[in-house]
PDB file of C-alpha atoms and ligand atoms in Angstrom:
ATOM      1  CA  MET A   1      -5.014 -19.173  -8.129  1.00 50.00           C
ATOM      2  CA  ARG A   2      -4.082 -16.223 -10.469  1.00 57.00           C
ATOM      3  CA  ALA A   3      -2.743 -12.900  -9.128  1.00 51.00           C
ATOM      4  CA  PRO A   4      -5.298 -10.343  -9.159  1.00 55.00           C
ATOM      5  CA  ASN A   5      -5.197  -7.570 -11.689  1.00 72.00           C
ATOM      6  CA  LEU A   6      -4.096  -4.784  -9.544  1.00 84.00           C
ATOM      7  CA  SER A   7      -1.603  -2.235  -9.968  1.00 90.00           C
ATOM      8  CA  TRP A   8       1.670  -2.589  -7.893  1.00 91.00           C
ATOM      9  CA  ASP A   9       1.202   0.817  -6.643  1.00 91.00           C
ATOM     10  CA  HIS A  10      -1.821  -0.226  -5.024  1.00 92.00           C
ATOM     11  CA  CYS A  11      -0.258  -3.499  -3.386  1.00 93.00           C
ATOM     12  CA  CYS A  12       2.621  -1.264  -2.183  1.00 95.00           C
ATOM     13  CA  THR A  13       0.325   0.788  -0.062  1.00 95.00           C
ATOM     14  CA  PRO A  14      -0.144   0.070   3.640  1.00 96.00           C
ATOM     15  CA  LYS A  15      -2.729  -2.735   4.504  1.00 96.00           C
ATOM     16  CA  GLU A  16      -5.042  -0.060   6.449  1.00 95.00           C
ATOM     17  CA  GLU A  17      -5.336   1.838   2.963  1.00 96.00           C
ATOM     18  CA  GLY A  18      -6.359  -1.224   1.043  1.00 95.00           C
ATOM     19  CA  GLY A  19      -3.069  -2.495  -0.109  1.00 96.00           C
ATOM     20  CA  LEU A  20      -0.798  -5.349   0.923  1.00 95.00           C
ATOM     21  CA  GLY A  21       1.705  -3.565   2.836  1.00 95.00           C
ATOM     22  CA  ILE A  22       4.537  -4.271   0.618  1.00 96.00           C
ATOM     23  CA  LYS A  23       7.369  -1.594   0.889  1.00 95.00           C
ATOM     24  CA  ALA A  24       7.682   0.349  -2.476  1.00 96.00           C
ATOM     25  CA  LEU A  25      11.724  -0.101  -2.738  1.00 96.00           C
ATOM     26  CA  LYS A  26      11.927   2.769  -5.281  1.00 95.00           C
ATOM     27  CA  ILE A  27      10.341   5.178  -2.902  1.00 96.00           C
ATOM     28  CA  TRP A  28      12.103   3.782   0.081  1.00 97.00           C
ATOM     29  CA  ASN A  29      15.452   4.189  -1.747  1.00 96.00           C
ATOM     30  CA  LYS A  30      14.457   7.887  -2.188  1.00 96.00           C
ATOM     31  CA  ALA A  31      13.692   8.072   1.403  1.00 96.00           C
ATOM     32  CA  LEU A  32      17.139   6.657   2.342  1.00 96.00           C
ATOM     33  CA  VAL A  33      18.788   9.346   0.108  1.00 95.00           C
ATOM     34  CA  GLY A  34      16.511  11.869   1.938  1.00 94.00           C
ATOM     35  CA  LYS A  35      19.035  11.150   5.211  1.00 93.00           C
ATOM     36  CA  TYR A  36      21.842  12.687   3.070  1.00 92.00           C
ATOM     37  CA  ILE A  37      19.941  15.636   2.343  1.00 91.00           C
ATOM     38  CA  TRP A  38      18.905  15.998   6.062  1.00 91.00           C
ATOM     39  CA  TRP A  39      22.640  15.884   6.752  1.00 91.00           C
ATOM     40  CA  LEU A  40      23.214  18.777   4.080  1.00 89.00           C
ATOM     41  CA  ALA A  41      20.415  20.787   5.042  1.00 85.00           C
ATOM     42  CA  ASN A  42      21.629  20.819   8.771  1.00 84.00           C
ATOM     43  CA  LYS A  43      25.268  20.834   8.027  1.00 79.00           C
ATOM     44  CA  LYS A  44      25.898  17.811  10.119  1.00 80.00           C
ATOM     45  CA  ASP A  45      29.633  17.542  11.132  1.00 87.00           C
ATOM     46  CA  HIS A  46      30.142  14.419   8.832  1.00 89.00           C
ATOM     47  CA  LEU A  47      33.068  13.465   6.374  1.00 92.00           C
ATOM     48  CA  TRP A  48      30.865  12.933   3.712  1.00 91.00           C
ATOM     49  CA  VAL A  49      28.911  16.421   4.146  1.00 92.00           C
ATOM     50  CA  ARG A  50      32.356  18.058   4.439  1.00 92.00           C
ATOM     51  CA  TRP A  51      33.803  16.403   1.170  1.00 92.00           C
ATOM     52  CA  VAL A  52      30.597  17.306  -0.760  1.00 92.00           C
ATOM     53  CA  ASN A  53      30.564  20.881   0.405  1.00 91.00           C
ATOM     54  CA  HIS A  54      34.326  20.960  -0.647  1.00 92.00           C
ATOM     55  CA  VAL A  55      34.021  19.469  -4.062  1.00 92.00           C
ATOM     56  CA  TYR A  56      30.423  20.191  -5.093  1.00 92.00           C
ATOM     57  CA  MET A  57      28.254  22.665  -3.178  1.00 91.00           C
ATOM     58  CA  LYS A  58      31.040  25.022  -2.223  1.00 90.00           C
ATOM     59  CA  GLY A  59      28.674  26.858   0.381  1.00 87.00           C
ATOM     60  CA  ILE A  60      25.396  26.863  -1.778  1.00 89.00           C
ATOM     61  CA  HIS A  61      22.281  26.120  -0.070  1.00 86.00           C
ATOM     62  CA  CYS A  62      20.458  22.937  -0.995  1.00 85.00           C
ATOM     63  CA  SER A  63      17.253  24.897  -1.792  1.00 83.00           C
ATOM     64  CA  SER A  64      19.154  26.726  -4.800  1.00 86.00           C
ATOM     65  CA  TYR A  65      21.755  24.176  -5.694  1.00 89.00           C
ATOM     66  CA  SER A  66      21.983  22.564  -9.310  1.00 89.00           C
ATOM     67  CA  PRO A  67      24.472  20.109  -9.852  1.00 89.00           C
ATOM     68  CA  PRO A  68      27.181  20.489 -12.716  1.00 88.00           C
ATOM     69  CA  LEU A  69      26.710  18.858 -16.064  1.00 89.00           C
ATOM     70  CA  ASP A  70      30.248  17.009 -15.838  1.00 89.00           C
ATOM     71  CA  CYS A  71      29.396  15.300 -12.243  1.00 90.00           C
ATOM     72  CA  ILE A  72      28.999  11.773 -11.524  1.00 92.00           C
ATOM     73  CA  TRP A  73      25.637  10.409 -11.911  1.00 93.00           C
ATOM     74  CA  THR A  74      25.393   9.376  -8.421  1.00 92.00           C
ATOM     75  CA  TRP A  75      25.577  12.941  -7.077  1.00 93.00           C
ATOM     76  CA  LYS A  76      23.186  14.117  -9.976  1.00 93.00           C
ATOM     77  CA  LYS A  77      20.653  11.569  -8.506  1.00 92.00           C
ATOM     78  CA  ILE A  78      21.186  12.937  -5.026  1.00 93.00           C
ATOM     79  CA  ALA A  79      20.750  16.460  -6.202  1.00 92.00           C
ATOM     80  CA  HIS A  80      17.728  15.503  -8.125  1.00 92.00           C
ATOM     81  CA  THR A  81      16.233  14.092  -5.014  1.00 93.00           C
ATOM     82  CA  MET A  82      17.066  17.423  -3.271  1.00 92.00           C
ATOM     83  CA  VAL A  83      14.343  19.208  -5.353  1.00 91.00           C
ATOM     84  CA  THR A  84      11.987  16.937  -4.446  1.00 92.00           C
ATOM     85  CA  PHE A  85      12.410  17.076  -0.945  1.00 91.00           C
ATOM     86  CA  LYS A  86      12.768  20.990  -1.073  1.00 88.00           C
ATOM     87  CA  GLN A  87       9.200  20.988  -0.677  1.00 88.00           C
ATOM     88  CA  ALA A  88       9.449  19.435   3.012  1.00 90.00           C
ATOM     89  CA  TYR A  89      12.097  21.706   4.274  1.00 86.00           C
ATOM     90  CA  HIS A  90      11.364  25.166   5.465  1.00 82.00           C
ATOM     91  CA  ASN A  91      14.201  27.100   7.249  1.00 81.00           C
ATOM     92  CA  ASP A  92      15.923  23.659   7.194  1.00 81.00           C
ATOM     93  CA  GLN A  93      13.193  22.138   9.397  1.00 85.00           C
ATOM     94  CA  TRP A  94      11.679  18.888   8.348  1.00 89.00           C
ATOM     95  CA  LEU A  95       7.797  19.522   7.770  1.00 88.00           C
ATOM     96  CA  ASP A  96       8.078  22.610   9.903  1.00 85.00           C
ATOM     97  CA  THR A  97       8.714  20.473  13.276  1.00 86.00           C
ATOM     98  CA  ASP A  98      11.640  20.081  15.400  1.00 87.00           C
ATOM     99  CA  LYS A  99      11.932  16.427  14.503  1.00 89.00           C
ATOM    100  CA  ALA A 100      14.914  15.081  12.815  1.00 91.00           C
ATOM    101  CA  TYR A 101      14.193  13.503   9.635  1.00 92.00           C
ATOM    102  CA  SER A 102      13.655   9.925   9.652  1.00 94.00           C
ATOM    103  CA  VAL A 103      13.570   7.318   6.644  1.00 96.00           C
ATOM    104  CA  PHE A 104      10.341   6.012   7.822  1.00 95.00           C
ATOM    105  CA  ASP A 105       8.970   9.568   7.983  1.00 94.00           C
ATOM    106  CA  GLY A 106      10.357  10.266   4.473  1.00 95.00           C
ATOM    107  CA  TYR A 107       8.997   7.151   3.177  1.00 97.00           C
ATOM    108  CA  HIS A 108       5.376   8.062   4.009  1.00 95.00           C
ATOM    109  CA  TRP A 109       5.782  11.612   3.038  1.00 95.00           C
ATOM    110  CA  LEU A 110       6.988  10.615  -0.487  1.00 96.00           C
ATOM    111  CA  ARG A 111       4.449   7.780  -1.182  1.00 95.00           C
ATOM    112  CA  GLN A 112       0.674   8.588  -2.648  1.00 91.00           C
ATOM    113  CA  LYS A 113      -1.709   8.536   0.397  1.00 92.00           C
ATOM    114  CA  ARG A 114      -5.190   6.761   0.126  1.00 94.00           C
ATOM    115  CA  SER A 115      -7.909   6.841   2.675  1.00 95.00           C
ATOM    116  CA  LYS A 116      -8.250   4.130   5.092  1.00 96.00           C
ATOM    117  CA  VAL A 117     -10.639   1.220   4.111  1.00 94.00           C
ATOM    118  CA  SER A 118     -13.417   0.223   6.536  1.00 93.00           C
ATOM    119  CA  TRP A 119     -12.820  -3.381   6.213  1.00 93.00           C
ATOM    120  CA  ARG A 120      -9.105  -3.446   7.335  1.00 93.00           C
ATOM    121  CA  HIS A 121      -9.506  -4.990  10.824  1.00 93.00           C
ATOM    122  CA  VAL A 122     -11.851  -7.757   9.384  1.00 91.00           C
ATOM    123  CA  CYS A 123      -9.476  -8.559   6.662  1.00 93.00           C
ATOM    124  CA  TRP A 124      -6.093  -8.309   8.595  1.00 95.00           C
ATOM    125  CA  ASN A 125      -6.382 -10.059  11.947  1.00 90.00           C
ATOM    126  CA  SER A 126      -4.695 -12.630  13.695  1.00 90.00           C
ATOM    127  CA  LEU A 127      -7.804 -14.994  13.614  1.00 88.00           C
ATOM    128  CA  ASN A 128      -7.457 -15.226   9.813  1.00 89.00           C
ATOM    129  CA  VAL A 129      -5.205 -17.551   7.967  1.00 92.00           C
ATOM    130  CA  PRO A 130      -3.224 -15.718   5.364  1.00 93.00           C
ATOM    131  CA  LYS A 131      -5.127 -17.433   2.513  1.00 93.00           C
ATOM    132  CA  TRP A 132      -8.793 -16.157   3.747  1.00 90.00           C
ATOM    133  CA  SER A 133      -7.001 -12.629   4.281  1.00 94.00           C
ATOM    134  CA  PHE A 134      -5.861 -12.506   0.675  1.00 93.00           C
ATOM    135  CA  ILE A 135      -8.906 -13.926  -0.621  1.00 91.00           C
ATOM    136  CA  PHE A 136     -11.196 -11.279   1.183  1.00 91.00           C
ATOM    137  CA  TRP A 137      -8.704  -8.497   0.306  1.00 94.00           C
ATOM    138  CA  ALA A 138      -9.044  -9.335  -3.425  1.00 92.00           C
ATOM    139  CA  ALA A 139     -12.872  -9.599  -3.176  1.00 91.00           C
ATOM    140  CA  GLN A 140     -13.181  -6.381  -1.351  1.00 91.00           C
ATOM    141  CA  LEU A 141     -11.247  -4.795  -4.330  1.00 92.00           C
ATOM    142  CA  GLN A 142     -13.339  -6.809  -6.647  1.00 91.00           C
ATOM    143  CA  ARG A 143     -10.318  -8.452  -8.248  1.00 91.00           C
ATOM    144  CA  LEU A 144     -11.126 -11.974  -8.010  1.00 91.00           C
ATOM    145  CA  LEU A 145     -11.469 -13.861 -11.498  1.00 90.00           C
ATOM    146  CA  THR A 146     -15.106 -14.095 -11.518  1.00 92.00           C
ATOM    147  CA  ARG A 147     -16.808 -14.932 -14.561  1.00 93.00           C
ATOM    148  CA  ASP A 148     -18.156 -11.538 -15.251  1.00 93.00           C
ATOM    149  CA  ARG A 149     -14.434 -10.020 -15.099  1.00 92.00           C
ATOM    150  CA  MET A 150     -13.191 -12.972 -17.161  1.00 91.00           C
ATOM    151  CA  ALA A 151     -15.492 -12.237 -19.777  1.00 93.00           C
ATOM    152  CA  HIS A 152     -15.033  -8.445 -19.593  1.00 91.00           C
ATOM    153  CA  MET A 153     -11.086  -9.101 -20.221  1.00 89.00           C
ATOM    154  CA  GLY A 154     -11.836 -11.488 -23.088  1.00 90.00           C
ATOM    155  CA  PHE A 155     -11.326 -14.914 -21.398  1.00 88.00           C
ATOM    156  CA  GLY A 156     -14.398 -16.854 -22.205  1.00 86.00           C
ATOM    157  CA  GLN A 157     -18.092 -15.670 -22.965  1.00 88.00           C
ATOM    158  CA  GLU A 158     -19.944 -17.537 -20.138  1.00 91.00           C
ATOM    159  CA  THR A 159     -21.141 -15.093 -17.236  1.00 94.00           C
ATOM    160  CA  VAL A 160     -23.466 -17.281 -15.681  1.00 95.00           C
ATOM    161  CA  CYS A 161     -22.840 -18.454 -12.099  1.00 93.00           C
ATOM    162  CA  PHE A 162     -21.467 -21.964 -12.213  1.00 90.00           C
ATOM    163  CA  LEU A 163     -22.962 -22.980  -8.969  1.00 90.00           C
ATOM    164  CA  CYS A 164     -26.714 -21.818  -9.047  1.00 91.00           C
ATOM    165  CA  ASN A 165     -27.075 -21.111 -12.668  1.00 92.00           C
ATOM    166  CA  SER A 166     -29.417 -18.108 -12.287  1.00 92.00           C
ATOM    167  CA  ASP A 167     -27.495 -14.797 -12.382  1.00 93.00           C
ATOM    168  CA  ASP A 168     -24.167 -13.557 -13.408  1.00 94.00           C
ATOM    169  CA  GLU A 169     -21.059 -14.681 -11.447  1.00 94.00           C
ATOM    170  CA  SER A 170     -19.963 -11.251 -10.084  1.00 93.00           C
ATOM    171  CA  HIS A 171     -18.445 -10.496  -6.607  1.00 91.00           C
ATOM    172  CA  MET A 172     -22.049  -9.214  -5.211  1.00 90.00           C
ATOM    173  CA  HIS A 173     -23.572 -12.436  -6.390  1.00 92.00           C
ATOM    174  CA  LEU A 174     -21.169 -14.987  -5.199  1.00 89.00           C
ATOM    175  CA  PHE A 175     -20.915 -13.220  -1.486  1.00 85.00           C
ATOM    176  CA  TYR A 176     -24.063 -11.804  -1.026  1.00 83.00           C
ATOM    177  CA  SER A 177     -27.036 -13.232  -3.244  1.00 88.00           C
ATOM    178  CA  CYS A 178     -26.069 -16.613  -4.768  1.00 89.00           C
ATOM    179  CA  GLN A 179     -28.470 -19.194  -3.165  1.00 87.00           C
ATOM    180  CA  PHE A 180     -25.740 -21.994  -3.402  1.00 86.00           C
ATOM    181  CA  SER A 181     -22.740 -20.107  -2.184  1.00 82.00           C
ATOM    182  CA  THR A 182     -24.464 -18.221   0.900  1.00 77.00           C
ATOM    183  CA  ARG A 183     -26.178 -21.529   2.009  1.00 76.00           C
ATOM    184  CA  LYS A 184     -22.641 -23.282   1.710  1.00 72.00           C
ATOM    185  CA  ILE A 185     -20.659 -20.376   3.624  1.00 69.00           C
ATOM    186  CA  VAL A 186     -23.494 -20.202   6.385  1.00 67.00           C
ATOM    187  CA  ASP A 187     -23.742 -23.806   6.863  1.00 67.00           C
ATOM    188  CA  ASP A 188     -20.118 -24.859   6.367  1.00 65.00           C
ATOM    189  CA  VAL A 189     -17.781 -22.085   7.391  1.00 60.00           C
ATOM    190  CA  ILE A 190     -19.461 -18.830   9.295  1.00 57.00           C
ATOM    191  CA  SER A 191     -21.640 -21.189  11.563  1.00 57.00           C
ATOM    192  CA  LYS A 192     -18.460 -23.069  12.821  1.00 56.00           C
ATOM    193  CA  PHE A 193     -16.952 -19.577  13.854  1.00 53.00           C
ATOM    194  CA  TRP A 194     -19.980 -17.674  14.664  1.00 51.00           C
ATOM    195  CA  ASP A 195     -19.483 -17.897  18.344  1.00 52.00           C
ATOM    196  CA  ARG A 196     -15.674 -17.101  18.561  1.00 50.00           C
ATOM    197  CA  LYS A 197     -15.313 -14.578  15.599  1.00 51.00           C
ATOM    198  CA  THR A 198     -18.568 -12.638  16.297  1.00 51.00           C
ATOM    199  CA  ASN A 199     -16.478  -9.576  17.394  1.00 51.00           C
ATOM    200  CA  VAL A 200     -14.612  -9.508  14.146  1.00 56.00           C
ATOM    201  CA  ILE A 201     -17.562  -9.559  11.641  1.00 57.00           C
ATOM    202  CA  SER A 202     -18.620  -6.345  10.696  1.00 60.00           C
ATOM    203  CA  SER A 203     -22.226  -5.225  11.479  1.00 64.00           C
ATOM    204  CA  ARG A 204     -23.213  -5.298   7.795  1.00 63.00           C
ATOM    205  CA  ASP A 205     -22.183  -8.921   7.540  1.00 63.00           C
ATOM    206  CA  LYS A 206     -23.606  -9.859  10.854  1.00 63.00           C
ATOM    207  CA  ALA A 207     -26.972  -8.682   9.561  1.00 67.00           C
ATOM    208  CA  TRP A 208     -26.513 -10.394   6.488  1.00 65.00           C
ATOM    209  CA  ILE A 209     -25.686 -13.718   8.177  1.00 60.00           C
ATOM    210  CA  LEU A 210     -28.639 -13.311  10.561  1.00 63.00           C
ATOM    211  CA  SER A 211     -31.123 -12.885   7.467  1.00 65.00           C
ATOM    212  CA  ILE A 212     -29.847 -15.858   5.900  1.00 56.00           C
ATOM    213  CA  LYS A 213     -29.612 -18.065   8.982  1.00 52.00           C
ATOM    214  CA  GLY A 214     -33.200 -17.019   9.395  1.00 50.00           C
TER     215      GLY A 214
HETATM  216 ZN1   ZN B   1     -24.669 -18.134  -7.911  1.00 89.99          ZN
END
């Protein structure tokens, strides 16, 4: 199966927000650099902090510091990240709390947040095998390569459902209205798991299954 056409940023969001929970390494790296900035902001008694203060910062506070033009690129990068983190520090406190900075908190502060998706528990639970979860995830985001999407992307012109030949093959059609696939799903898959998986099927799907089962 080809990978769904979805942005990498979306894949790197947590599963509960509709992503795949992959860590965005660029942001994670920035969050790691945030640890140095935390040390500098709190003047940790650390050899590296003392060296940086002696060579570069010379007593200037993080919030007003800008790096010299002839410094090494690694220090320029750290100083650039300082500007990003400036918004998270007030009076040298991390997000106005008494909590110490953690890379985990820094990562989630830096990343773009999305709202939680209602289908997260149905998709990602211990009763699903990874393949089902992945297909369900792609279907929820309407990223399976259905015929209507393929035609839209310029791969072929045929959009009619291959299974029932009566309507366009879209996500809604395949999973909710195609006479062939819905009967097949009910007869071959869902009916086998109905009793023991009742608790993880959403109320909308329960109603739909009951209506199909008649
Ligand atoms: Zn169909």
